[in-house]
Amino acid sequence: MMIILYILGAFILALLAGYFILPKALYDLMTALLRFRGGMRQKSVKVGDNVWPYLEGGRRDGVPMVLLHGFGGDKDNWSIYAPHITKHLRLIAPDLPGFGENDRSLDRDYDIASQVHRLSAFLDAMNIPQCHIGGNSMGGFIALQFAMEYPDKVSSLTLFNNAGVVGVDKSELAIAAEKGENSLALTDLADVDRLMAFISYKPVPMPKNFKKIFFAEAEAHRELLDKIFWQIAGAGINNPLNDRLGEIAAPTLIIWGRHDRLIDVSCVSVLETGIRNSESFILEETGHVPMIEKPKETAARHIAFLAKH
């Protein structure tokens, strides 16, 4: 018993030392453990002149599932969700250009159309002729337009609180954007708590040293993130895809958090009415990222939908 206590004490001391002395190393370790839990491994593939990092795991047979992260996110936005998916499917989650470890050049355009064509090139480089595709927020906007532009490459479409359509009611983010304000921008460390509360219905407290890592990452790419935000917001406000939803041929699942402050839940009825072969699922007490806030419940509905298609 004493040996176990000594080992446990040493482990706790190591964690504390890591948090205070090498917080980035501890943060990376926790990320690696999340990936391991979901059976995800980091890989990369050359796409044109760029290298796309991505996570992959799960079954090798069958049609793969490709999931796209939202604005300001990266491939690890799906690491908490992965354990519920990789038991059933091959899961691929890339860093989109402009985010994570992908190319983040300021002199490129990151509008939705450009990202859609880059995604097609990624799938070609991966030798994936057809896939189940899904995305959250900005990633959902890309997935939605991808299903319109490349219908033969899409087996099914899953939209997690996607951007790109306009509902009856305006969200807090949309109201601010119309005033020229970017609600997702971070100007100081205190903004991290504000952003987490804005995104999630019940945000998980983040240790201060981890907040510093999060803020430093956003600060390093502030100009690029601001550029991408306004390209996406401009498209969503001025050229939403509402009138093109009838072009979607793939069976579609619409998943939404009832209390999303970024993209209003009224978008669900717009999507379900516009996309012929679609169904929706609204989670209560959930914000903008249901795959993170309620991964088990979200995945259960997702897997049931995929089993039919």
PDB file of C-alpha atoms in Angstrom:
ATOM      1  CA  MET A   1       0.000   0.000   0.000  1.00  0.00           C
ATOM      2  CA  MET A   2       2.839   2.403   0.885  1.00  0.00           C
ATOM      3  CA  ILE A   3       4.507   1.739  -2.481  1.00  0.00           C
ATOM      4  CA  ILE A   4       1.259   2.612  -4.266  1.00  0.00           C
ATOM      5  CA  LEU A   5       0.959   5.830  -2.245  1.00  0.00           C
ATOM      6  CA  TYR A   6       4.559   6.763  -3.045  1.00  0.00           C
ATOM      7  CA  ILE A   7       3.959   6.149  -6.762  1.00  0.00           C
ATOM      8  CA  LEU A   8       0.723   8.160  -6.660  1.00  0.00           C
ATOM      9  CA  GLY A   9       2.461  10.985  -4.794  1.00  0.00           C
ATOM     10  CA  ALA A  10       5.312  11.037  -7.279  1.00  0.00           C
ATOM     11  CA  PHE A  11       2.836  11.129 -10.162  1.00  0.00           C
ATOM     12  CA  ILE A  12       0.963  14.075  -8.633  1.00  0.00           C
ATOM     13  CA  LEU A  13       4.233  15.926  -8.012  1.00  0.00           C
ATOM     14  CA  ALA A  14       5.275  15.291 -11.606  1.00  0.00           C
ATOM     15  CA  LEU A  15       1.985  16.709 -12.855  1.00  0.00           C
ATOM     16  CA  LEU A  16       2.333  19.787 -10.662  1.00  0.00           C
ATOM     17  CA  ALA A  17       5.933  20.294 -11.767  1.00  0.00           C
ATOM     18  CA  GLY A  18       4.879  19.920 -15.384  1.00  0.00           C
ATOM     19  CA  TYR A  19       2.028  22.396 -14.982  1.00  0.00           C
ATOM     20  CA  PHE A  20       4.149  25.108 -13.340  1.00  0.00           C
ATOM     21  CA  ILE A  21       7.504  24.517 -15.068  1.00  0.00           C
ATOM     22  CA  LEU A  22       6.622  23.055 -18.472  1.00  0.00           C
ATOM     23  CA  PRO A  23       2.914  23.720 -19.022  1.00  0.00           C
ATOM     24  CA  LYS A  24       3.179  23.343 -22.807  1.00  0.00           C
ATOM     25  CA  ALA A  25       4.717  19.888 -22.429  1.00  0.00           C
ATOM     26  CA  LEU A  26       1.899  18.852 -20.081  1.00  0.00           C
ATOM     27  CA  TYR A  27      -0.686  20.336 -22.440  1.00  0.00           C
ATOM     28  CA  ASP A  28       0.806  18.346 -25.337  1.00  0.00           C
ATOM     29  CA  LEU A  29       0.830  15.187 -23.219  1.00  0.00           C
ATOM     30  CA  MET A  30      -2.855  15.582 -22.410  1.00  0.00           C
ATOM     31  CA  THR A  31      -3.581  16.094 -26.106  1.00  0.00           C
ATOM     32  CA  ALA A  32      -1.634  12.936 -26.931  1.00  0.00           C
ATOM     33  CA  LEU A  33      -3.594  10.975 -24.326  1.00  0.00           C
ATOM     34  CA  LEU A  34      -6.897  12.162 -25.804  1.00  0.00           C
ATOM     35  CA  ARG A  35      -5.759  11.008 -29.227  1.00  0.00           C
ATOM     36  CA  PHE A  36      -4.655   7.653 -27.826  1.00  0.00           C
ATOM     37  CA  ARG A  37      -8.023   7.145 -26.137  1.00  0.00           C
ATOM     38  CA  GLY A  38      -9.749   7.573 -29.492  1.00  0.00           C
ATOM     39  CA  GLY A  39      -7.234   5.453 -31.380  1.00  0.00           C
ATOM     40  CA  MET A  40      -6.148   8.475 -33.413  1.00  0.00           C
ATOM     41  CA  ARG A  41      -2.644   8.912 -34.826  1.00  0.00           C
ATOM     42  CA  GLN A  42      -1.191  12.005 -36.442  1.00  0.00           C
ATOM     43  CA  LYS A  43      -0.184  11.680 -40.085  1.00  0.00           C
ATOM     44  CA  SER A  44       0.393  14.023 -43.023  1.00  0.00           C
ATOM     45  CA  VAL A  45      -0.033  14.077 -46.779  1.00  0.00           C
ATOM     46  CA  LYS A  46       1.319  16.334 -49.524  1.00  0.00           C
ATOM     47  CA  VAL A  47      -1.458  18.290 -51.227  1.00  0.00           C
ATOM     48  CA  GLY A  48      -0.105  20.436 -54.053  1.00  0.00           C
ATOM     49  CA  ASP A  49       2.582  22.646 -52.556  1.00  0.00           C
ATOM     50  CA  ASN A  50       1.442  22.150 -48.974  1.00  0.00           C
ATOM     51  CA  VAL A  51       1.514  19.434 -46.336  1.00  0.00           C
ATOM     52  CA  TRP A  52      -1.774  18.694 -44.597  1.00  0.00           C
ATOM     53  CA  PRO A  53      -1.481  17.249 -41.066  1.00  0.00           C
ATOM     54  CA  TYR A  54      -4.414  15.081 -40.015  1.00  0.00           C
ATOM     55  CA  LEU A  55      -5.521  12.591 -37.384  1.00  0.00           C
ATOM     56  CA  GLU A  56      -6.687   9.148 -38.415  1.00  0.00           C
ATOM     57  CA  GLY A  57      -8.039   6.145 -36.576  1.00  0.00           C
ATOM     58  CA  GLY A  58     -10.630   3.407 -36.568  1.00  0.00           C
ATOM     59  CA  ARG A  59     -11.597   0.661 -38.954  1.00  0.00           C
ATOM     60  CA  ARG A  60      -9.818   0.475 -42.275  1.00  0.00           C
ATOM     61  CA  ASP A  61     -12.742  -1.021 -44.183  1.00  0.00           C
ATOM     62  CA  GLY A  62     -15.750   0.822 -45.518  1.00  0.00           C
ATOM     63  CA  VAL A  63     -16.351   4.428 -46.457  1.00  0.00           C
ATOM     64  CA  PRO A  64     -14.320   6.838 -44.257  1.00  0.00           C
ATOM     65  CA  MET A  65     -15.724   9.700 -42.194  1.00  0.00           C
ATOM     66  CA  VAL A  66     -14.002  13.066 -42.707  1.00  0.00           C
ATOM     67  CA  LEU A  67     -14.744  15.689 -40.029  1.00  0.00           C
ATOM     68  CA  LEU A  68     -13.839  19.380 -40.326  1.00  0.00           C
ATOM     69  CA  HIS A  69     -13.151  21.695 -37.395  1.00  0.00           C
ATOM     70  CA  GLY A  70     -14.513  25.184 -36.921  1.00  0.00           C
ATOM     71  CA  PHE A  71     -12.957  28.647 -36.921  1.00  0.00           C
ATOM     72  CA  GLY A  72     -10.012  28.954 -34.542  1.00  0.00           C
ATOM     73  CA  GLY A  73      -9.991  25.185 -34.025  1.00  0.00           C
ATOM     74  CA  ASP A  74      -7.893  22.338 -35.328  1.00  0.00           C
ATOM     75  CA  LYS A  75      -7.921  18.576 -35.867  1.00  0.00           C
ATOM     76  CA  ASP A  76      -8.003  17.902 -32.108  1.00  0.00           C
ATOM     77  CA  ASN A  77     -11.481  19.410 -31.874  1.00  0.00           C
ATOM     78  CA  TRP A  78     -12.575  15.848 -32.725  1.00  0.00           C
ATOM     79  CA  SER A  79     -10.327  13.966 -30.264  1.00  0.00           C
ATOM     80  CA  ILE A  80     -12.987  13.839 -27.519  1.00  0.00           C
ATOM     81  CA  TYR A  81     -15.541  12.657 -30.085  1.00  0.00           C
ATOM     82  CA  ALA A  82     -13.247  10.085 -31.707  1.00  0.00           C
ATOM     83  CA  PRO A  83     -13.657   7.186 -29.208  1.00  0.00           C
ATOM     84  CA  HIS A  84     -17.350   7.003 -30.060  1.00  0.00           C
ATOM     85  CA  ILE A  85     -16.711   6.940 -33.814  1.00  0.00           C
ATOM     86  CA  THR A  86     -13.549   4.891 -34.346  1.00  0.00           C
ATOM     87  CA  LYS A  87     -15.251   1.740 -33.051  1.00  0.00           C
ATOM     88  CA  HIS A  88     -17.462   1.881 -36.118  1.00  0.00           C
ATOM     89  CA  LEU A  89     -15.658   3.815 -38.877  1.00  0.00           C
ATOM     90  CA  ARG A  90     -12.364   5.053 -40.216  1.00  0.00           C
ATOM     91  CA  LEU A  91     -12.172   8.641 -38.980  1.00  0.00           C
ATOM     92  CA  ILE A  92     -10.045  11.367 -40.574  1.00  0.00           C
ATOM     93  CA  ALA A  93      -9.779  14.858 -39.072  1.00  0.00           C
ATOM     94  CA  PRO A  94      -7.468  17.287 -40.909  1.00  0.00           C
ATOM     95  CA  ASP A  95      -6.082  20.663 -39.993  1.00  0.00           C
ATOM     96  CA  LEU A  96      -7.668  22.968 -42.566  1.00  0.00           C
ATOM     97  CA  PRO A  97      -5.410  25.527 -44.294  1.00  0.00           C
ATOM     98  CA  GLY A  98      -5.081  28.579 -42.070  1.00  0.00           C
ATOM     99  CA  PHE A  99      -5.336  26.574 -38.842  1.00  0.00           C
ATOM    100  CA  GLY A 100      -3.421  24.193 -36.626  1.00  0.00           C
ATOM    101  CA  GLU A 101      -0.237  22.879 -38.213  1.00  0.00           C
ATOM    102  CA  ASN A 102      -1.377  23.478 -41.793  1.00  0.00           C
ATOM    103  CA  ASP A 103      -0.127  26.392 -43.921  1.00  0.00           C
ATOM    104  CA  ARG A 104      -0.988  29.707 -42.262  1.00  0.00           C
ATOM    105  CA  SER A 105       0.310  32.138 -44.853  1.00  0.00           C
ATOM    106  CA  LEU A 106      -1.258  35.570 -44.597  1.00  0.00           C
ATOM    107  CA  ASP A 107      -1.105  36.180 -48.357  1.00  0.00           C
ATOM    108  CA  ARG A 108      -3.630  33.443 -49.246  1.00  0.00           C
ATOM    109  CA  ASP A 109      -7.412  33.599 -49.361  1.00  0.00           C
ATOM    110  CA  TYR A 110      -9.346  31.338 -46.999  1.00  0.00           C
ATOM    111  CA  ASP A 111     -12.847  31.951 -48.301  1.00  0.00           C
ATOM    112  CA  ILE A 112     -15.227  28.994 -48.287  1.00  0.00           C
ATOM    113  CA  ALA A 113     -14.989  28.306 -52.045  1.00  0.00           C
ATOM    114  CA  SER A 114     -11.192  28.138 -51.877  1.00  0.00           C
ATOM    115  CA  GLN A 115     -11.304  25.817 -48.874  1.00  0.00           C
ATOM    116  CA  VAL A 116     -13.844  23.565 -50.624  1.00  0.00           C
ATOM    117  CA  HIS A 117     -11.537  23.067 -53.612  1.00  0.00           C
ATOM    118  CA  ARG A 118      -8.553  22.502 -51.312  1.00  0.00           C
ATOM    119  CA  LEU A 119     -10.550  19.862 -49.462  1.00  0.00           C
ATOM    120  CA  SER A 120     -11.273  18.086 -52.735  1.00  0.00           C
ATOM    121  CA  ALA A 121      -7.540  18.062 -53.490  1.00  0.00           C
ATOM    122  CA  PHE A 122      -6.876  16.644 -50.001  1.00  0.00           C
ATOM    123  CA  LEU A 123      -9.301  13.771 -50.585  1.00  0.00           C
ATOM    124  CA  ASP A 124      -7.691  13.075 -53.958  1.00  0.00           C
ATOM    125  CA  ALA A 125      -4.250  13.010 -52.342  1.00  0.00           C
ATOM    126  CA  MET A 126      -5.623  10.588 -49.729  1.00  0.00           C
ATOM    127  CA  ASN A 127      -7.075   8.399 -52.506  1.00  0.00           C
ATOM    128  CA  ILE A 128     -10.578   8.796 -51.075  1.00  0.00           C
ATOM    129  CA  PRO A 129     -13.101   8.857 -53.940  1.00  0.00           C
ATOM    130  CA  GLN A 130     -16.111   9.095 -51.617  1.00  0.00           C
ATOM    131  CA  CYS A 131     -16.643   9.738 -47.907  1.00  0.00           C
ATOM    132  CA  HIS A 132     -19.114  10.561 -45.185  1.00  0.00           C
ATOM    133  CA  ILE A 133     -18.355  14.211 -44.466  1.00  0.00           C
ATOM    134  CA  GLY A 134     -19.236  16.477 -41.595  1.00  0.00           C
ATOM    135  CA  GLY A 135     -18.169  19.713 -40.003  1.00  0.00           C
ATOM    136  CA  ASN A 136     -18.734  22.075 -37.119  1.00  0.00           C
ATOM    137  CA  SER A 137     -19.346  25.810 -37.572  1.00  0.00           C
ATOM    138  CA  MET A 138     -16.953  26.998 -40.320  1.00  0.00           C
ATOM    139  CA  GLY A 139     -16.153  23.347 -41.062  1.00  0.00           C
ATOM    140  CA  GLY A 140     -19.860  22.721 -41.503  1.00  0.00           C
ATOM    141  CA  PHE A 141     -20.057  25.632 -43.942  1.00  0.00           C
ATOM    142  CA  ILE A 142     -17.240  24.036 -45.951  1.00  0.00           C
ATOM    143  CA  ALA A 143     -18.846  20.573 -45.786  1.00  0.00           C
ATOM    144  CA  LEU A 144     -22.223  21.982 -46.870  1.00  0.00           C
ATOM    145  CA  GLN A 145     -20.796  23.759 -49.907  1.00  0.00           C
ATOM    146  CA  PHE A 146     -18.552  20.766 -50.666  1.00  0.00           C
ATOM    147  CA  ALA A 147     -21.666  18.558 -50.901  1.00  0.00           C
ATOM    148  CA  MET A 148     -23.052  21.020 -53.464  1.00  0.00           C
ATOM    149  CA  GLU A 149     -19.896  21.276 -55.552  1.00  0.00           C
ATOM    150  CA  TYR A 150     -18.762  17.633 -55.345  1.00  0.00           C
ATOM    151  CA  PRO A 151     -21.917  15.520 -54.831  1.00  0.00           C
ATOM    152  CA  ASP A 152     -20.286  12.351 -56.195  1.00  0.00           C
ATOM    153  CA  LYS A 153     -17.698  12.463 -53.408  1.00  0.00           C
ATOM    154  CA  VAL A 154     -20.260  12.593 -50.580  1.00  0.00           C
ATOM    155  CA  SER A 155     -21.953   9.488 -49.125  1.00  0.00           C
ATOM    156  CA  SER A 156     -23.636  11.458 -46.353  1.00  0.00           C
ATOM    157  CA  LEU A 157     -23.439  14.912 -44.800  1.00  0.00           C
ATOM    158  CA  THR A 158     -23.500  15.750 -41.085  1.00  0.00           C
ATOM    159  CA  LEU A 159     -23.766  19.375 -39.983  1.00  0.00           C
ATOM    160  CA  PHE A 160     -22.812  20.322 -36.420  1.00  0.00           C
ATOM    161  CA  ASN A 161     -24.046  23.903 -35.786  1.00  0.00           C
ATOM    162  CA  ASN A 162     -22.843  24.884 -39.243  1.00  0.00           C
ATOM    163  CA  ALA A 163     -22.307  28.375 -40.557  1.00  0.00           C
ATOM    164  CA  GLY A 164     -23.413  29.371 -44.052  1.00  0.00           C
ATOM    165  CA  VAL A 165     -27.169  29.711 -43.639  1.00  0.00           C
ATOM    166  CA  VAL A 166     -29.375  32.388 -42.110  1.00  0.00           C
ATOM    167  CA  GLY A 167     -32.234  31.547 -39.747  1.00  0.00           C
ATOM    168  CA  VAL A 168     -35.270  33.561 -38.675  1.00  0.00           C
ATOM    169  CA  ASP A 169     -33.510  34.793 -35.553  1.00  0.00           C
ATOM    170  CA  LYS A 170     -30.076  36.419 -35.447  1.00  0.00           C
ATOM    171  CA  SER A 171     -27.410  35.122 -33.095  1.00  0.00           C
ATOM    172  CA  GLU A 172     -25.300  37.293 -30.812  1.00  0.00           C
ATOM    173  CA  LEU A 173     -22.331  36.695 -33.114  1.00  0.00           C
ATOM    174  CA  ALA A 174     -24.291  37.779 -36.203  1.00  0.00           C
ATOM    175  CA  ILE A 175     -25.595  40.939 -34.535  1.00  0.00           C
ATOM    176  CA  ALA A 176     -22.051  41.896 -33.489  1.00  0.00           C
ATOM    177  CA  ALA A 177     -20.625  41.092 -36.935  1.00  0.00           C
ATOM    178  CA  GLU A 178     -23.169  43.382 -38.608  1.00  0.00           C
ATOM    179  CA  LYS A 179     -21.775  46.144 -36.382  1.00  0.00           C
ATOM    180  CA  GLY A 180     -18.229  45.329 -37.504  1.00  0.00           C
ATOM    181  CA  GLU A 181     -17.314  43.493 -34.296  1.00  0.00           C
ATOM    182  CA  ASN A 182     -15.538  40.131 -34.136  1.00  0.00           C
ATOM    183  CA  SER A 183     -16.870  38.364 -31.030  1.00  0.00           C
ATOM    184  CA  LEU A 184     -14.312  35.557 -31.415  1.00  0.00           C
ATOM    185  CA  ALA A 185     -11.246  37.815 -31.218  1.00  0.00           C
ATOM    186  CA  LEU A 186      -9.033  37.625 -28.127  1.00  0.00           C
ATOM    187  CA  THR A 187      -7.464  40.870 -26.945  1.00  0.00           C
ATOM    188  CA  ASP A 188      -6.209  39.762 -23.524  1.00  0.00           C
ATOM    189  CA  LEU A 189      -5.994  36.708 -21.266  1.00  0.00           C
ATOM    190  CA  ALA A 190      -9.361  37.436 -19.636  1.00  0.00           C
ATOM    191  CA  ASP A 191     -10.985  37.071 -23.055  1.00  0.00           C
ATOM    192  CA  VAL A 192     -10.279  33.327 -22.974  1.00  0.00           C
ATOM    193  CA  ASP A 193     -12.902  32.811 -20.247  1.00  0.00           C
ATOM    194  CA  ARG A 194     -15.354  35.033 -22.136  1.00  0.00           C
ATOM    195  CA  LEU A 195     -14.816  33.048 -25.338  1.00  0.00           C
ATOM    196  CA  MET A 196     -15.231  29.667 -23.626  1.00  0.00           C
ATOM    197  CA  ALA A 197     -18.495  30.841 -22.035  1.00  0.00           C
ATOM    198  CA  PHE A 198     -19.649  32.166 -25.403  1.00  0.00           C
ATOM    199  CA  ILE A 199     -18.990  28.875 -27.180  1.00  0.00           C
ATOM    200  CA  SER A 200     -20.146  26.349 -24.572  1.00  0.00           C
ATOM    201  CA  TYR A 201     -23.316  26.209 -22.505  1.00  0.00           C
ATOM    202  CA  LYS A 202     -21.388  24.948 -19.461  1.00  0.00           C
ATOM    203  CA  PRO A 203     -17.702  25.646 -20.135  1.00  0.00           C
ATOM    204  CA  VAL A 204     -15.115  23.482 -18.374  1.00  0.00           C
ATOM    205  CA  PRO A 205     -12.749  25.663 -16.291  1.00  0.00           C
ATOM    206  CA  MET A 206      -9.325  26.001 -17.915  1.00  0.00           C
ATOM    207  CA  PRO A 207      -6.169  26.242 -15.751  1.00  0.00           C
ATOM    208  CA  LYS A 208      -4.474  29.638 -16.005  1.00  0.00           C
ATOM    209  CA  ASN A 209      -1.255  28.319 -17.569  1.00  0.00           C
ATOM    210  CA  PHE A 210      -3.290  26.538 -20.248  1.00  0.00           C
ATOM    211  CA  LYS A 211      -5.182  29.768 -20.893  1.00  0.00           C
ATOM    212  CA  LYS A 212      -1.821  31.422 -21.533  1.00  0.00           C
ATOM    213  CA  ILE A 213      -0.985  28.772 -24.144  1.00  0.00           C
ATOM    214  CA  PHE A 214      -4.376  29.212 -25.802  1.00  0.00           C
ATOM    215  CA  PHE A 215      -4.071  32.993 -25.848  1.00  0.00           C
ATOM    216  CA  ALA A 216      -0.468  32.948 -27.117  1.00  0.00           C
ATOM    217  CA  GLU A 217      -1.532  30.774 -30.059  1.00  0.00           C
ATOM    218  CA  ALA A 218      -4.351  33.184 -30.973  1.00  0.00           C
ATOM    219  CA  GLU A 219      -2.102  36.212 -30.495  1.00  0.00           C
ATOM    220  CA  ALA A 220       0.574  34.779 -32.807  1.00  0.00           C
ATOM    221  CA  HIS A 221      -1.972  34.534 -35.633  1.00  0.00           C
ATOM    222  CA  ARG A 222      -4.202  37.483 -34.755  1.00  0.00           C
ATOM    223  CA  GLU A 223      -4.044  39.158 -38.192  1.00  0.00           C
ATOM    224  CA  LEU A 224      -4.678  35.920 -40.071  1.00  0.00           C
ATOM    225  CA  LEU A 225      -7.592  34.898 -37.830  1.00  0.00           C
ATOM    226  CA  ASP A 226      -9.192  38.305 -38.247  1.00  0.00           C
ATOM    227  CA  LYS A 227      -8.855  38.035 -42.026  1.00  0.00           C
ATOM    228  CA  ILE A 228     -10.426  34.563 -42.111  1.00  0.00           C
ATOM    229  CA  PHE A 229     -13.229  35.556 -39.745  1.00  0.00           C
ATOM    230  CA  TRP A 230     -14.379  38.398 -41.964  1.00  0.00           C
ATOM    231  CA  GLN A 231     -14.135  36.294 -45.124  1.00  0.00           C
ATOM    232  CA  ILE A 232     -16.434  33.709 -43.502  1.00  0.00           C
ATOM    233  CA  ALA A 233     -18.733  36.218 -41.803  1.00  0.00           C
ATOM    234  CA  GLY A 234     -19.032  38.228 -45.004  1.00  0.00           C
ATOM    235  CA  ALA A 235     -20.075  35.153 -46.959  1.00  0.00           C
ATOM    236  CA  GLY A 236     -22.522  34.053 -44.271  1.00  0.00           C
ATOM    237  CA  ILE A 237     -24.180  37.485 -44.066  1.00  0.00           C
ATOM    238  CA  ASN A 238     -24.099  38.556 -47.709  1.00  0.00           C
ATOM    239  CA  ASN A 239     -24.214  35.236 -49.592  1.00  0.00           C
ATOM    240  CA  PRO A 240     -25.782  32.532 -47.410  1.00  0.00           C
ATOM    241  CA  LEU A 241     -26.528  29.162 -48.980  1.00  0.00           C
ATOM    242  CA  ASN A 242     -30.238  29.173 -48.107  1.00  0.00           C
ATOM    243  CA  ASP A 243     -31.352  29.262 -51.752  1.00  0.00           C
ATOM    244  CA  ARG A 244     -28.978  26.438 -52.747  1.00  0.00           C
ATOM    245  CA  LEU A 245     -29.978  23.858 -50.148  1.00  0.00           C
ATOM    246  CA  GLY A 246     -32.098  22.019 -52.693  1.00  0.00           C
ATOM    247  CA  GLU A 247     -28.871  21.058 -54.487  1.00  0.00           C
ATOM    248  CA  ILE A 248     -27.877  18.706 -51.660  1.00  0.00           C
ATOM    249  CA  ALA A 249     -28.357  15.135 -52.837  1.00  0.00           C
ATOM    250  CA  ALA A 250     -26.686  13.312 -49.947  1.00  0.00           C
ATOM    251  CA  PRO A 251     -28.668  12.150 -46.891  1.00  0.00           C
ATOM    252  CA  THR A 252     -28.057  14.786 -44.236  1.00  0.00           C
ATOM    253  CA  LEU A 253     -28.049  14.860 -40.448  1.00  0.00           C
ATOM    254  CA  ILE A 254     -28.378  18.252 -38.753  1.00  0.00           C
ATOM    255  CA  ILE A 255     -27.101  18.381 -35.157  1.00  0.00           C
ATOM    256  CA  TRP A 256     -27.457  21.559 -33.091  1.00  0.00           C
ATOM    257  CA  GLY A 257     -27.069  22.868 -29.580  1.00  0.00           C
ATOM    258  CA  ARG A 258     -30.247  24.598 -28.399  1.00  0.00           C
ATOM    259  CA  HIS A 259     -28.302  27.374 -26.657  1.00  0.00           C
ATOM    260  CA  ASP A 260     -25.820  28.224 -29.430  1.00  0.00           C
ATOM    261  CA  ARG A 261     -24.968  31.931 -29.188  1.00  0.00           C
ATOM    262  CA  LEU A 262     -22.811  31.934 -32.349  1.00  0.00           C
ATOM    263  CA  ILE A 263     -25.247  30.483 -34.901  1.00  0.00           C
ATOM    264  CA  ASP A 264     -28.901  30.532 -33.927  1.00  0.00           C
ATOM    265  CA  VAL A 265     -30.870  27.311 -33.597  1.00  0.00           C
ATOM    266  CA  SER A 266     -33.507  28.736 -35.986  1.00  0.00           C
ATOM    267  CA  CYS A 267     -31.121  27.673 -38.771  1.00  0.00           C
ATOM    268  CA  VAL A 268     -32.175  24.058 -38.162  1.00  0.00           C
ATOM    269  CA  SER A 269     -35.647  24.508 -39.668  1.00  0.00           C
ATOM    270  CA  VAL A 270     -34.108  26.313 -42.666  1.00  0.00           C
ATOM    271  CA  LEU A 271     -31.742  23.409 -43.306  1.00  0.00           C
ATOM    272  CA  GLU A 272     -34.327  20.694 -42.744  1.00  0.00           C
ATOM    273  CA  THR A 273     -36.840  22.398 -45.035  1.00  0.00           C
ATOM    274  CA  GLY A 274     -34.276  23.083 -47.751  1.00  0.00           C
ATOM    275  CA  ILE A 275     -32.488  19.697 -47.803  1.00  0.00           C
ATOM    276  CA  ARG A 276     -34.888  17.023 -49.018  1.00  0.00           C
ATOM    277  CA  ASN A 277     -33.375  13.907 -47.431  1.00  0.00           C
ATOM    278  CA  SER A 278     -32.546  15.310 -44.006  1.00  0.00           C
ATOM    279  CA  GLU A 279     -33.261  14.847 -40.321  1.00  0.00           C
ATOM    280  CA  SER A 280     -32.365  16.962 -37.303  1.00  0.00           C
ATOM    281  CA  PHE A 281     -31.415  16.505 -33.678  1.00  0.00           C
ATOM    282  CA  ILE A 282     -31.342  19.382 -31.176  1.00  0.00           C
ATOM    283  CA  LEU A 283     -29.510  18.905 -27.883  1.00  0.00           C
ATOM    284  CA  GLU A 284     -30.758  20.769 -24.837  1.00  0.00           C
ATOM    285  CA  GLU A 285     -28.390  22.710 -22.567  1.00  0.00           C
ATOM    286  CA  THR A 286     -25.763  22.616 -25.315  1.00  0.00           C
ATOM    287  CA  GLY A 287     -23.939  25.406 -27.090  1.00  0.00           C
ATOM    288  CA  HIS A 288     -21.903  25.649 -30.280  1.00  0.00           C
ATOM    289  CA  VAL A 289     -19.816  22.472 -30.057  1.00  0.00           C
ATOM    290  CA  PRO A 290     -22.079  19.469 -29.301  1.00  0.00           C
ATOM    291  CA  MET A 291     -19.360  16.954 -30.231  1.00  0.00           C
ATOM    292  CA  ILE A 292     -17.287  18.343 -27.345  1.00  0.00           C
ATOM    293  CA  GLU A 293     -20.031  19.275 -24.884  1.00  0.00           C
ATOM    294  CA  LYS A 294     -22.061  16.054 -25.239  1.00  0.00           C
ATOM    295  CA  PRO A 295     -19.928  13.646 -27.287  1.00  0.00           C
ATOM    296  CA  LYS A 296     -21.620  10.395 -26.259  1.00  0.00           C
ATOM    297  CA  GLU A 297     -25.173  11.584 -26.911  1.00  0.00           C
ATOM    298  CA  THR A 298     -24.180  13.295 -30.163  1.00  0.00           C
ATOM    299  CA  ALA A 299     -22.265  10.271 -31.433  1.00  0.00           C
ATOM    300  CA  ALA A 300     -25.121   7.863 -30.653  1.00  0.00           C
ATOM    301  CA  ARG A 301     -27.425   9.809 -32.960  1.00  0.00           C
ATOM    302  CA  HIS A 302     -24.652  10.192 -35.533  1.00  0.00           C
ATOM    303  CA  ILE A 303     -23.863   6.466 -35.647  1.00  0.00           C
ATOM    304  CA  ALA A 304     -27.568   5.561 -35.882  1.00  0.00           C
ATOM    305  CA  PHE A 305     -27.898   7.920 -38.845  1.00  0.00           C
ATOM    306  CA  LEU A 306     -24.833   6.481 -40.593  1.00  0.00           C
ATOM    307  CA  ALA A 307     -26.094   2.933 -40.080  1.00  0.00           C
ATOM    308  CA  LYS A 308     -29.047   3.803 -42.321  1.00  0.00           C
ATOM    309  CA  HIS A 309     -26.809   5.162 -45.075  1.00  0.00           C
TER     310      HIS A 309
END
